[in-house]
Amino acid sequence: MIEVEDVYFRYPNGVEALKGVSLTIKNGEFVAIMGQNGAGKTTLVKHFNGLLKPTKGRVLVDEAETTKVSVATLARKVGFVFQNPDHQLFCETAEEEIAFALKNFGFKETIIKRRVQWALNLLGLTQYKKISPFMLSGGERKRVALASVLAWNPKILILDEPTIGQDYQQKEKLRQFILQMKTQRKTVIIVTHDVEFVAECNPRVVLMREGKIVADGEAKEILTNEEVLTQASIVPPQIAQIFMQMPSLQLPKNIIDVYEAREILLKMLRSDAK
Amino acid sequence: MPVIETKNLTYTYPGGTKPSISDVSIKIKKGEFALITGPSGCGKTTLCRCFNGLIPHFYQGELKGEIKVTGLNILENPIYEMAKHVGLVFQNPENQLFALSVEKDVAFGLENLGVPREEIRKRVNWTLNLTGIYDLRERAPHELSGGQQQRVAIASILAMQPEVMVLDEPTSFLDPLSAKKIFKVIYELNKKLGITVVLVEHRLDLTARYADHIIVMDDGKVVLDGEPREILSSEEARLIGIGIPKATRLYHILKKDGVKLSNTVPLSSDEMANLLKEALKVHD
Ligand SMILES: Nc1ncnc2c1ncn2[C@@H]1O[C@H](COP(=O)(O)OP(=O)(O)O)[C@@H](O)[C@H]1O
Ligand SMILES: Nc1ncnc2c1ncn2[C@@H]1O[C@H](COP(=O)(O)OP(=O)(O)O)[C@@H](O)[C@H]1O
Ligand SMILES: [Mg+2]
Ligand SMILES: [Mg+2]
């Protein structure tokens, strides 16, 4: 469980990136943190694995305050995949990259081998195992970074902008993968502004603006609330936009899924034909 | 005459075991807004690097086939010559910015072209405003966020007003509302100034509505090439797994259910809402 209690954070250059954030994320929850560029999303999630410590307020991971546990202990529990994979990759080959953290955590050689293979396979990277991550395309590098974190099986997984540079199929795989993590009772937190991806995943959505949380609730509710979305520089998903443009029909407001939209429209169109 | 024309273009990076693009034959007309999409790793960036001569002049490797951009043979023209005609916004903006300030970065290309000082100032201010970074003009590019850097990279290219603008996933770091505004700016310049636009994008929900032409690549090859409404309705596009706009998907699902909707396939929520209003005879 992650508990954020009235957290303020100021960078050394004086920028106040968090201005009183409170939030509880329970074990096994799937949360999307959304909001405009510079809203403080990355700053917030860096508090979850102790990379940043609050200037004021407290962050607790499984009831331990992040200022009081070692970064290594936290890292084992909280896997973090950075927004820019280049800040995370440094080994000669994809395979070594994935093995690196496992070695650091002291896993046995045989287990390391197995975990590396498993992670390469899961993310469709097996063909690149002997290739330098820097020879790969941006999307492929991002997957190497994800594989290297998944390999040590952290309990909480944080993905900062995981869909950037990913194509539709990879996003679909990512979605399947997150759902799988959910069934294993893992906590998954994604930072993203990919509205269509969130609409398909249907997580809890936390919306940020200028260092504060401005909305928190089900994806269906938040992604169809045009007023708060505009504040956070987010565009509603296309299905929601279509429904918003037909106010006189008094359609249900919280529709973001194509198939749900279809059911409702079919009823209307058919009764209209009669 | 096409602004970009390739015939059987095939390219292998130095040390590569197989070509990253193979047998690419495409034509992009003057003034067109062309969208290139396809699974990641399929060769989109590699193809863009051919459009301004980075391939083969910078990357070397083995290039086969023919390519002409703005009538110039890439093989015979060095990068600095191509840069006068083709502006490329890189997928990773960090690799593009190098000056000490945003303003200088945006002015750099114009100075190189020998544009008069007064004109440079005018154009730099114009493009800084268009991309929403006027307030950042004295900041150092490497201190900015990814989204801000992307705006700077786009501004640098817009300032040049090149004949062809090639934009490789140019807004991936921007939040949706900002991305939407930038695409609109690019579209307006395409229409007003007749600048040919080649845009690489996965997010077709934000961009398909602007395109005259879509090229879909898969595994180094061009697999679909044509009119957006047609391509995005095709079974092949769905199977390759490109992100068909939800409005287009909904239209086809309803059609399959036997609903009568006009035959113009929608590419945006506005278009789809209008079709539905027509079918339901509502006036909102
Ligand atoms: N290392 C840093 N030093 C100084 N300021 C920073 C740093 N990282 C981010 N900021 C600033 O903090 C604010 C929040 O940034 P960030 O958390 O990265 O936002 P988001 O992830 O929502 O785009 C922004 O104003 C940004 O410019
Ligand atoms: N600089 C490079 N050196 C060697 N191989 C590369 C380089 N850049 C890309 N590739 C390879 O070329 C293929 C196509 O990559 P790229 O053009 O970046 O695809 P896309 O832009 O569609 O994601 C990939 O398999 C990638 O690994
Ligand atoms: Mg961020
Ligand atoms: Mg690319």
XYZ file of C-alpha atoms and ligand atoms in Angstrom:
614
model
C 0.000 0.000 0.000
C 1.164 3.516 -0.779
C 0.076 6.421 1.383
C 0.843 9.978 0.426
C 0.083 12.461 3.191
C -0.108 16.133 2.272
C 3.146 16.079 0.345
C 4.939 19.187 -0.876
C 8.033 19.004 -3.024
C 10.390 21.746 -4.120
C 13.284 21.167 -6.563
C 16.637 22.802 -5.734
C 15.960 25.454 -8.410
C 12.911 26.578 -6.448
C 10.172 25.020 -8.598
C 7.397 23.806 -6.324
C 6.287 20.684 -8.206
C 3.916 19.234 -5.573
C 1.628 21.432 -3.519
C -0.193 19.343 -0.964
C -0.883 15.943 -2.499
C -2.741 13.262 -0.533
C -3.471 9.861 -2.030
C -3.835 6.235 -0.985
C -3.168 3.380 -3.386
C -4.151 -0.041 -2.082
C -2.468 -3.330 -2.914
C -3.599 -4.725 -6.248
C -4.972 -1.423 -7.512
C -4.453 -0.244 -11.082
C -4.095 3.531 -11.215
C -3.474 5.924 -14.103
C -2.042 9.303 -13.165
C -2.925 11.794 -15.877
C -2.549 15.512 -16.451
C -0.875 18.221 -18.455
C 2.872 18.429 -19.085
C 4.611 19.701 -15.986
C 1.692 18.913 -13.658
C 4.015 16.996 -11.314
C 3.131 13.418 -12.278
C 6.708 12.173 -12.596
C 7.708 14.056 -9.454
C 4.882 12.344 -7.549
C 5.680 8.792 -8.635
C 9.387 9.268 -7.947
C 8.312 9.611 -4.311
C 6.873 6.082 -4.385
C 10.254 4.386 -4.708
C 12.174 6.902 -2.646
C 14.000 8.557 -5.558
C 12.631 11.818 -4.201
C 11.771 12.617 -0.586
C 9.036 15.083 0.371
C 10.010 18.633 1.337
C 6.962 18.493 3.623
C 4.517 15.677 4.406
C 5.105 11.901 4.340
C 5.064 8.994 1.929
C 4.612 5.475 3.302
C 5.125 2.254 1.380
C 3.683 -0.734 3.222
C 3.537 1.400 6.334
C 7.246 2.325 6.265
C 8.147 5.953 5.687
C 10.328 6.330 2.601
C 12.822 8.497 4.480
C 13.449 5.617 6.881
C 14.067 2.664 4.558
C 17.039 2.190 2.255
C 16.649 2.909 -1.440
C 17.703 -0.687 -2.172
C 14.905 -2.155 -0.040
C 12.396 0.097 -1.725
C 13.725 -0.681 -5.196
C 13.218 -4.415 -4.643
C 9.575 -3.749 -3.829
C 8.825 -0.906 -6.227
C 9.904 -1.326 -9.849
C 10.183 1.907 -11.791
C 10.363 2.220 -15.566
C 11.481 5.697 -16.566
C 9.831 7.924 -19.133
C 13.018 8.061 -21.178
C 14.553 4.580 -21.408
C 17.949 6.080 -22.250
C 18.242 7.225 -18.635
C 18.022 3.645 -17.524
C 19.969 1.589 -20.055
C 23.738 1.260 -20.023
C 24.737 -2.371 -20.711
C 26.255 -3.796 -23.888
C 23.378 -6.107 -24.770
C 19.674 -6.352 -23.990
C 20.318 -9.601 -22.167
C 22.952 -8.101 -19.867
C 20.711 -5.149 -19.270
C 17.977 -7.395 -17.933
C 20.392 -9.497 -15.877
C 22.031 -6.463 -14.270
C 19.525 -5.719 -11.513
C 18.996 -9.413 -10.834
C 22.719 -9.764 -10.155
C 22.608 -6.726 -7.903
C 19.762 -8.198 -5.900
C 21.851 -11.361 -5.478
C 19.733 -13.840 -7.401
C 21.331 -17.205 -8.242
C 22.848 -17.640 -11.713
C 20.322 -20.297 -12.788
C 17.402 -18.155 -11.696
C 18.867 -15.131 -13.457
C 19.074 -17.081 -16.686
C 15.493 -18.201 -16.420
C 14.143 -14.788 -15.478
C 16.033 -13.088 -18.325
C 14.641 -15.528 -20.842
C 11.158 -15.142 -19.449
C 11.295 -11.337 -19.627
C 12.791 -11.260 -23.148
C 10.100 -13.607 -24.334
C 7.259 -11.772 -22.610
C 8.129 -8.521 -24.365
C 9.009 -10.026 -27.730
C 12.696 -9.166 -27.413
C 14.322 -12.574 -27.732
C 15.696 -11.783 -31.196
C 17.491 -8.720 -29.784
C 19.121 -10.358 -26.770
C 22.675 -10.002 -28.118
C 22.119 -6.521 -29.536
C 23.046 -3.237 -27.864
C 19.944 -1.416 -26.632
C 21.241 1.689 -28.392
C 20.913 0.037 -31.778
C 17.217 -0.497 -31.188
C 14.338 1.815 -32.053
C 12.829 4.004 -29.310
C 9.883 1.673 -28.774
C 12.136 -1.363 -28.565
C 14.422 0.352 -26.041
C 11.413 1.126 -23.920
C 10.529 -2.554 -23.878
C 14.072 -3.506 -22.807
C 13.740 -1.091 -19.884
C 10.395 -2.644 -18.934
C 11.770 -6.179 -19.231
C 14.701 -5.352 -16.949
C 12.334 -4.226 -14.191
C 9.805 -7.029 -14.608
C 12.579 -9.577 -14.334
C 12.943 -9.066 -10.581
C 9.198 -9.325 -10.048
C 8.518 -6.230 -7.925
C 5.294 -6.032 -5.964
C 4.518 -2.519 -7.140
C 5.158 -1.488 -10.721
C 5.409 2.117 -11.857
C 5.458 2.880 -15.559
C 6.148 6.483 -16.531
C 4.572 7.158 -19.941
C 4.750 3.512 -21.064
C 2.829 4.026 -24.312
C 5.020 6.765 -25.812
C 6.444 5.533 -29.110
C 4.549 2.232 -28.840
C 2.324 1.030 -31.628
C -1.204 -0.219 -31.223
C -0.294 -3.897 -30.899
C 2.337 -3.243 -28.281
C -0.140 -1.172 -26.359
C -2.582 -4.045 -26.558
C 0.132 -6.371 -25.234
C 0.930 -3.897 -22.491
C -2.740 -3.789 -21.557
C -2.964 -7.589 -21.428
C 0.164 -7.654 -19.387
C -1.159 -5.116 -16.878
C -4.373 -7.109 -16.536
C -2.275 -10.181 -15.862
C -0.354 -8.286 -13.152
C -3.693 -7.332 -11.658
C -4.794 -10.932 -11.359
C -1.520 -11.571 -9.501
C -2.587 -8.851 -7.042
C 0.253 -6.554 -8.052
C -0.133 -2.825 -7.841
C 0.312 -1.085 -11.194
C 0.662 2.678 -11.500
C 0.993 4.252 -14.902
C 1.697 7.884 -15.693
C 0.217 8.709 -19.048
C -1.633 11.158 -21.225
C -2.763 8.465 -23.651
C -6.516 8.861 -23.298
C -7.527 6.077 -25.663
C -5.236 3.636 -23.879
C -6.714 4.549 -20.506
C -10.233 4.272 -21.933
C -9.442 0.702 -22.977
C -7.838 -0.234 -19.652
C -10.459 1.301 -17.412
C -8.292 1.923 -14.317
C -8.773 4.333 -11.436
C -7.794 7.757 -12.769
C -6.005 10.432 -10.757
C -5.925 13.758 -12.555
C -3.247 16.325 -11.727
C -2.836 19.983 -12.467
C -0.110 22.328 -11.282
C 1.130 20.151 -8.441
C -2.280 19.193 -7.109
C -4.808 16.405 -7.595
C -7.932 17.819 -9.207
C -9.966 14.627 -9.689
C -9.833 10.999 -8.603
C -12.252 8.271 -9.609
C -13.243 5.635 -12.157
C -11.986 6.157 -15.728
C -15.587 6.255 -16.976
C -16.444 9.141 -14.705
C -13.272 11.194 -15.093
C -12.750 10.751 -18.830
C -16.260 11.935 -19.569
C -16.061 15.025 -17.370
C -15.083 17.619 -19.934
C -14.644 20.398 -17.411
C -11.955 18.749 -15.295
C -10.306 17.216 -18.376
C -9.840 20.600 -20.020
C -8.281 21.914 -16.804
C -5.768 19.079 -17.034
C -5.145 19.568 -20.775
C -6.650 16.184 -21.625
C -8.983 15.546 -24.565
C -11.878 13.120 -23.893
C -11.717 9.751 -25.692
C -13.358 9.773 -29.126
C -16.367 7.740 -28.046
C -17.073 10.197 -25.225
C -16.629 13.109 -27.651
C -19.205 11.634 -30.013
C -21.746 11.310 -27.214
C -21.006 14.839 -25.965
C -21.917 16.240 -29.342
C -25.471 14.921 -29.195
C -26.778 16.469 -25.971
C -30.443 16.520 -26.998
C -30.544 12.707 -27.129
C -29.830 12.564 -23.373
C -27.518 9.597 -23.831
C -25.774 8.163 -20.769
C -22.771 10.341 -20.007
C -20.162 7.862 -18.877
C -19.500 5.886 -22.057
C -15.905 5.442 -23.250
C -16.033 1.963 -24.760
C -16.846 1.263 -28.429
C -19.011 -1.757 -27.700
C -20.989 -0.054 -24.979
C -21.567 2.830 -27.384
C -22.751 0.361 -29.990
C -25.376 -1.192 -27.677
C -26.833 2.196 -26.814
C -26.839 3.507 -30.365
C -28.340 0.321 -31.796
C -31.288 0.627 -29.427
C -31.822 4.246 -30.437
C -31.389 3.671 -34.145
C -33.706 0.670 -34.153
C -36.489 2.281 -32.138
C -36.144 5.265 -34.436
C -36.690 3.107 -37.519
C -39.969 1.724 -36.132
C 5.244 15.911 -60.202
C 5.707 14.202 -56.833
C 7.749 16.031 -54.195
C 9.009 12.738 -52.840
C 9.433 9.708 -55.030
C 11.162 6.455 -54.179
C 11.598 3.359 -56.326
C 12.509 0.028 -54.736
C 14.327 1.840 -51.966
C 16.178 -0.648 -49.792
C 18.514 0.218 -46.960
C 20.660 -1.750 -44.518
C 22.421 -0.055 -41.576
C 26.169 -0.675 -41.298
C 26.641 -4.091 -39.754
C 22.934 -4.881 -40.106
C 21.985 -8.410 -41.092
C 18.833 -7.490 -42.972
C 17.433 -4.335 -44.592
C 15.502 -1.973 -42.301
C 13.431 -0.852 -45.278
C 13.019 -2.911 -48.410
C 11.555 -2.240 -51.820
C 9.820 0.947 -50.773
C 8.173 2.614 -53.779
C 6.046 5.625 -52.891
C 4.997 8.975 -54.311
C 4.047 11.973 -52.216
C 2.543 14.894 -54.110
C 3.258 18.556 -53.616
C 1.067 20.107 -50.936
C -0.065 16.742 -49.623
C -0.519 15.879 -45.956
C 0.828 12.327 -45.839
C 0.679 10.107 -42.775
C 3.085 7.202 -42.294
C 2.171 4.614 -39.692
C 2.900 1.007 -38.786
C 4.217 -1.147 -35.936
C 7.271 0.156 -34.129
C 10.507 -1.074 -35.645
C 8.870 -1.307 -39.096
C 11.237 1.288 -40.602
C 9.358 4.608 -40.388
C 12.249 6.542 -38.856
C 14.676 4.922 -41.265
C 12.556 6.058 -44.212
C 12.399 9.616 -42.809
C 16.195 9.647 -42.584
C 16.300 8.978 -46.320
C 14.076 11.971 -47.077
C 16.710 14.512 -46.003
C 19.795 12.528 -46.902
C 20.870 11.540 -43.361
C 20.776 8.138 -44.992
C 23.167 7.492 -46.690
C 25.382 10.554 -46.019
C 25.439 10.354 -42.210
C 24.437 6.764 -41.452
C 26.264 5.236 -44.419
C 25.308 1.572 -44.757
C 23.954 0.227 -48.017
C 21.268 2.117 -49.951
C 19.769 0.622 -53.097
C 17.025 1.837 -55.388
C 16.090 5.401 -56.298
C 15.000 8.389 -54.290
C 14.240 11.937 -55.347
C 13.078 14.671 -52.984
C 12.002 18.067 -54.357
C 13.424 16.914 -57.660
C 16.883 16.339 -56.174
C 18.673 13.034 -56.159
C 19.616 12.355 -52.520
C 22.796 10.542 -53.498
C 24.124 13.550 -55.389
C 23.198 16.198 -52.839
C 24.854 16.621 -49.441
C 22.806 17.011 -46.244
C 23.251 20.809 -46.088
C 21.826 21.150 -49.587
C 18.820 18.942 -48.763
C 18.264 20.928 -45.552
C 17.300 23.944 -47.662
C 14.315 22.017 -48.965
C 13.428 19.441 -46.329
C 12.975 20.034 -42.594
C 13.071 16.969 -40.350
C 11.747 16.909 -36.788
C 13.448 13.985 -35.055
C 11.627 11.421 -33.006
C 13.902 12.196 -30.085
C 14.088 15.993 -29.702
C 17.185 15.857 -27.483
C 19.204 14.827 -30.530
C 18.148 17.881 -32.454
C 18.724 20.779 -30.063
C 22.159 22.137 -29.359
C 22.138 25.948 -29.101
C 22.444 27.875 -25.829
C 18.932 29.241 -25.992
C 15.617 28.287 -27.514
C 15.621 31.456 -29.585
C 19.082 30.705 -31.017
C 18.093 27.148 -31.804
C 15.086 28.324 -33.751
C 17.121 30.987 -35.567
C 19.995 28.649 -36.414
C 18.643 27.212 -39.649
C 17.648 30.640 -40.934
C 21.094 32.077 -40.214
C 22.585 29.206 -42.159
C 20.398 30.033 -45.114
C 21.608 33.632 -45.008
C 18.170 35.078 -44.304
C 18.363 38.831 -43.405
C 18.422 39.652 -39.676
C 15.116 41.485 -39.568
C 13.351 38.640 -41.353
C 14.933 36.105 -38.981
C 13.594 38.013 -35.982
C 10.139 38.167 -37.476
C 10.001 34.509 -38.340
C 11.454 33.360 -35.012
C 8.864 35.348 -33.060
C 6.085 34.131 -35.317
C 6.973 30.473 -34.865
C 7.696 30.770 -31.111
C 4.180 32.105 -30.696
C 2.624 29.486 -32.949
C 4.141 26.664 -30.933
C 3.441 28.286 -27.571
C 7.039 28.685 -26.382
C 7.579 32.435 -26.665
C 8.020 32.636 -22.882
C 10.748 29.986 -22.997
C 12.834 31.793 -25.637
C 15.763 32.569 -23.347
C 15.864 29.146 -21.667
C 18.463 26.496 -22.490
C 16.881 23.697 -24.557
C 18.551 20.898 -22.590
C 16.900 22.128 -19.370
C 13.407 21.819 -20.808
C 10.958 18.927 -20.456
C 10.512 16.449 -23.323
C 7.277 18.100 -24.408
C 8.834 21.567 -24.403
C 11.823 20.293 -26.373
C 9.467 18.877 -28.960
C 7.856 22.274 -29.350
C 11.291 23.817 -29.891
C 12.212 21.196 -32.496
C 8.953 21.838 -34.347
C 9.437 25.612 -34.109
C 12.931 25.331 -35.616
C 11.539 23.579 -38.653
C 8.480 25.813 -39.031
C 10.701 28.891 -39.002
C 12.458 27.637 -42.117
C 9.173 27.208 -44.001
C 10.744 24.412 -46.049
C 9.047 22.891 -49.081
C 8.709 19.614 -47.214
C 8.312 19.060 -43.488
C 8.994 15.566 -42.199
C 7.808 15.062 -38.618
C 8.706 11.815 -36.851
C 6.272 11.299 -33.956
C 6.731 14.978 -33.152
C 4.337 15.333 -30.210
C 4.719 12.039 -28.371
C 5.681 13.781 -25.115
C 2.962 16.428 -25.275
C -0.334 16.174 -23.425
C -3.342 15.611 -25.714
C -4.662 19.150 -25.786
C -1.216 20.554 -26.613
C -0.642 17.861 -29.247
C -4.005 18.625 -30.806
C -3.131 22.321 -31.053
C 0.250 21.601 -32.652
C -1.264 19.270 -35.252
C -3.772 21.971 -36.084
C -0.964 24.505 -36.591
C 0.845 22.075 -38.900
C -2.350 21.421 -40.828
C -3.016 25.135 -41.277
C 0.511 25.749 -42.591
C 0.073 22.836 -44.946
C -3.121 24.382 -46.306
C -2.098 28.064 -46.247
C 1.507 27.845 -47.409
C 1.231 24.624 -49.397
C 4.063 23.019 -47.420
C 4.107 19.271 -48.032
C 3.787 17.421 -44.724
C 4.998 13.909 -44.011
C 3.943 12.904 -40.527
C 4.869 9.681 -38.756
C 2.258 8.890 -36.105
C 0.612 6.087 -34.159
C -2.129 8.286 -32.744
C -4.481 8.297 -35.692
C -7.349 9.489 -33.485
C -5.617 12.879 -33.393
C -4.239 13.008 -36.924
C -6.167 10.902 -39.459
C -8.636 13.738 -40.072
C -5.894 15.902 -41.571
C -4.394 13.330 -43.924
C -4.843 13.196 -47.696
C -2.757 10.080 -47.939
C -1.819 7.226 -45.621
C 1.118 4.876 -45.984
C 1.178 1.815 -43.735
C 4.469 -0.026 -43.257
C 5.153 -3.410 -41.741
C 8.501 -5.144 -41.363
C 10.356 -2.694 -43.618
C 7.822 -2.777 -46.432
C 4.964 -0.567 -47.556
C 1.857 -2.705 -47.184
C -0.939 -0.169 -47.705
C -0.807 3.113 -49.573
C -3.779 5.275 -50.459
C -6.766 7.328 -49.393
C -7.266 7.476 -45.580
C -10.978 6.612 -45.467
C -10.348 3.570 -47.603
C -7.190 2.405 -45.854
C -8.608 2.797 -42.356
C -11.673 0.788 -43.376
C -9.666 -2.114 -44.727
C -9.419 -5.462 -43.036
C -5.639 -5.433 -43.590
C -5.211 -2.272 -41.539
C -7.086 -3.844 -38.665
C -5.018 -7.017 -38.873
C -1.657 -5.228 -38.888
C -2.932 -3.595 -35.741
C -2.634 0.123 -36.399
C -4.638 2.338 -34.085
C -7.798 2.895 -36.111
C -9.685 5.912 -34.701
C -12.518 4.812 -32.428
C -14.976 6.925 -34.450
C -14.080 4.929 -37.574
C -14.348 1.633 -35.652
C -17.764 2.519 -34.275
C -18.985 3.410 -37.773
C -17.955 0.036 -39.176
C -19.351 -1.906 -36.237
C -22.730 -0.196 -36.637
C -22.693 -0.744 -40.399
C -22.070 -4.434 -39.816
C -25.106 -4.449 -37.559
C -27.129 -3.227 -40.515
C -27.449 0.411 -39.487
C -27.855 2.746 -42.456
C -25.250 5.480 -42.276
C -23.972 7.652 -45.106
C -21.102 6.146 -47.094
C -18.468 8.703 -46.123
C -16.330 6.911 -43.539
C -15.731 9.213 -40.521
C -12.165 9.869 -39.350
C -12.982 12.025 -36.306
C -15.575 12.237 -33.556
C -17.120 15.318 -35.200
C -17.676 13.466 -38.450
C -19.126 10.441 -36.663
C -21.418 12.580 -34.499
C -22.717 14.291 -37.633
C -23.485 10.967 -39.313
C -25.363 9.792 -36.245
C -27.317 13.032 -36.012
C -28.281 12.629 -39.631
C -29.420 9.047 -39.027
C -31.351 10.023 -35.894
C -32.592 13.299 -37.352
C -31.427 15.413 -34.415
C -30.220 18.978 -34.599
C -27.706 19.801 -31.865
N 15.056 17.897 -12.063
C 14.283 18.991 -12.023
N 14.776 20.174 -11.601
C 13.991 21.263 -11.556
N 12.702 21.307 -11.896
C 12.143 20.176 -12.326
C 12.900 18.949 -12.434
N 12.093 17.990 -12.901
C 10.882 18.572 -13.099
N 10.907 19.881 -12.744
C 9.764 20.817 -12.805
O 8.763 20.359 -11.911
C 7.468 20.482 -12.491
C 6.789 19.129 -12.561
O 7.525 18.308 -13.451
P 7.178 16.775 -13.720
O 6.911 16.094 -12.421
O 8.240 16.228 -14.575
O 5.809 16.912 -14.533
P 5.005 15.846 -15.437
O 5.619 14.503 -15.220
O 3.599 15.933 -14.952
O 5.118 16.328 -16.846
C 7.677 21.157 -13.851
O 7.476 22.529 -13.707
C 9.121 20.849 -14.176
O 9.677 21.863 -14.993
N 21.020 3.525 -36.075
C 20.646 2.261 -36.307
N 21.557 1.288 -36.491
C 21.187 0.004 -36.731
N 19.909 -0.418 -36.807
C 18.944 0.498 -36.630
C 19.264 1.880 -36.377
N 18.102 2.577 -36.240
C 17.118 1.652 -36.414
N 17.614 0.418 -36.648
C 16.827 -0.812 -36.908
O 16.046 -0.640 -38.058
C 14.736 -1.166 -37.884
C 13.717 -0.073 -38.176
O 13.831 0.897 -37.141
P 13.117 2.307 -37.200
O 13.268 2.875 -38.556
O 13.603 3.100 -36.045
O 11.600 1.861 -36.982
P 10.326 2.726 -36.558
O 10.658 4.175 -36.677
O 9.236 2.285 -37.494
O 10.006 2.320 -35.147
C 14.660 -1.708 -36.461
O 14.790 -3.107 -36.487
C 15.833 -1.075 -35.770
O 16.364 -1.937 -34.796
Mg 6.565 13.223 -16.630
Mg 10.611 5.656 -35.227
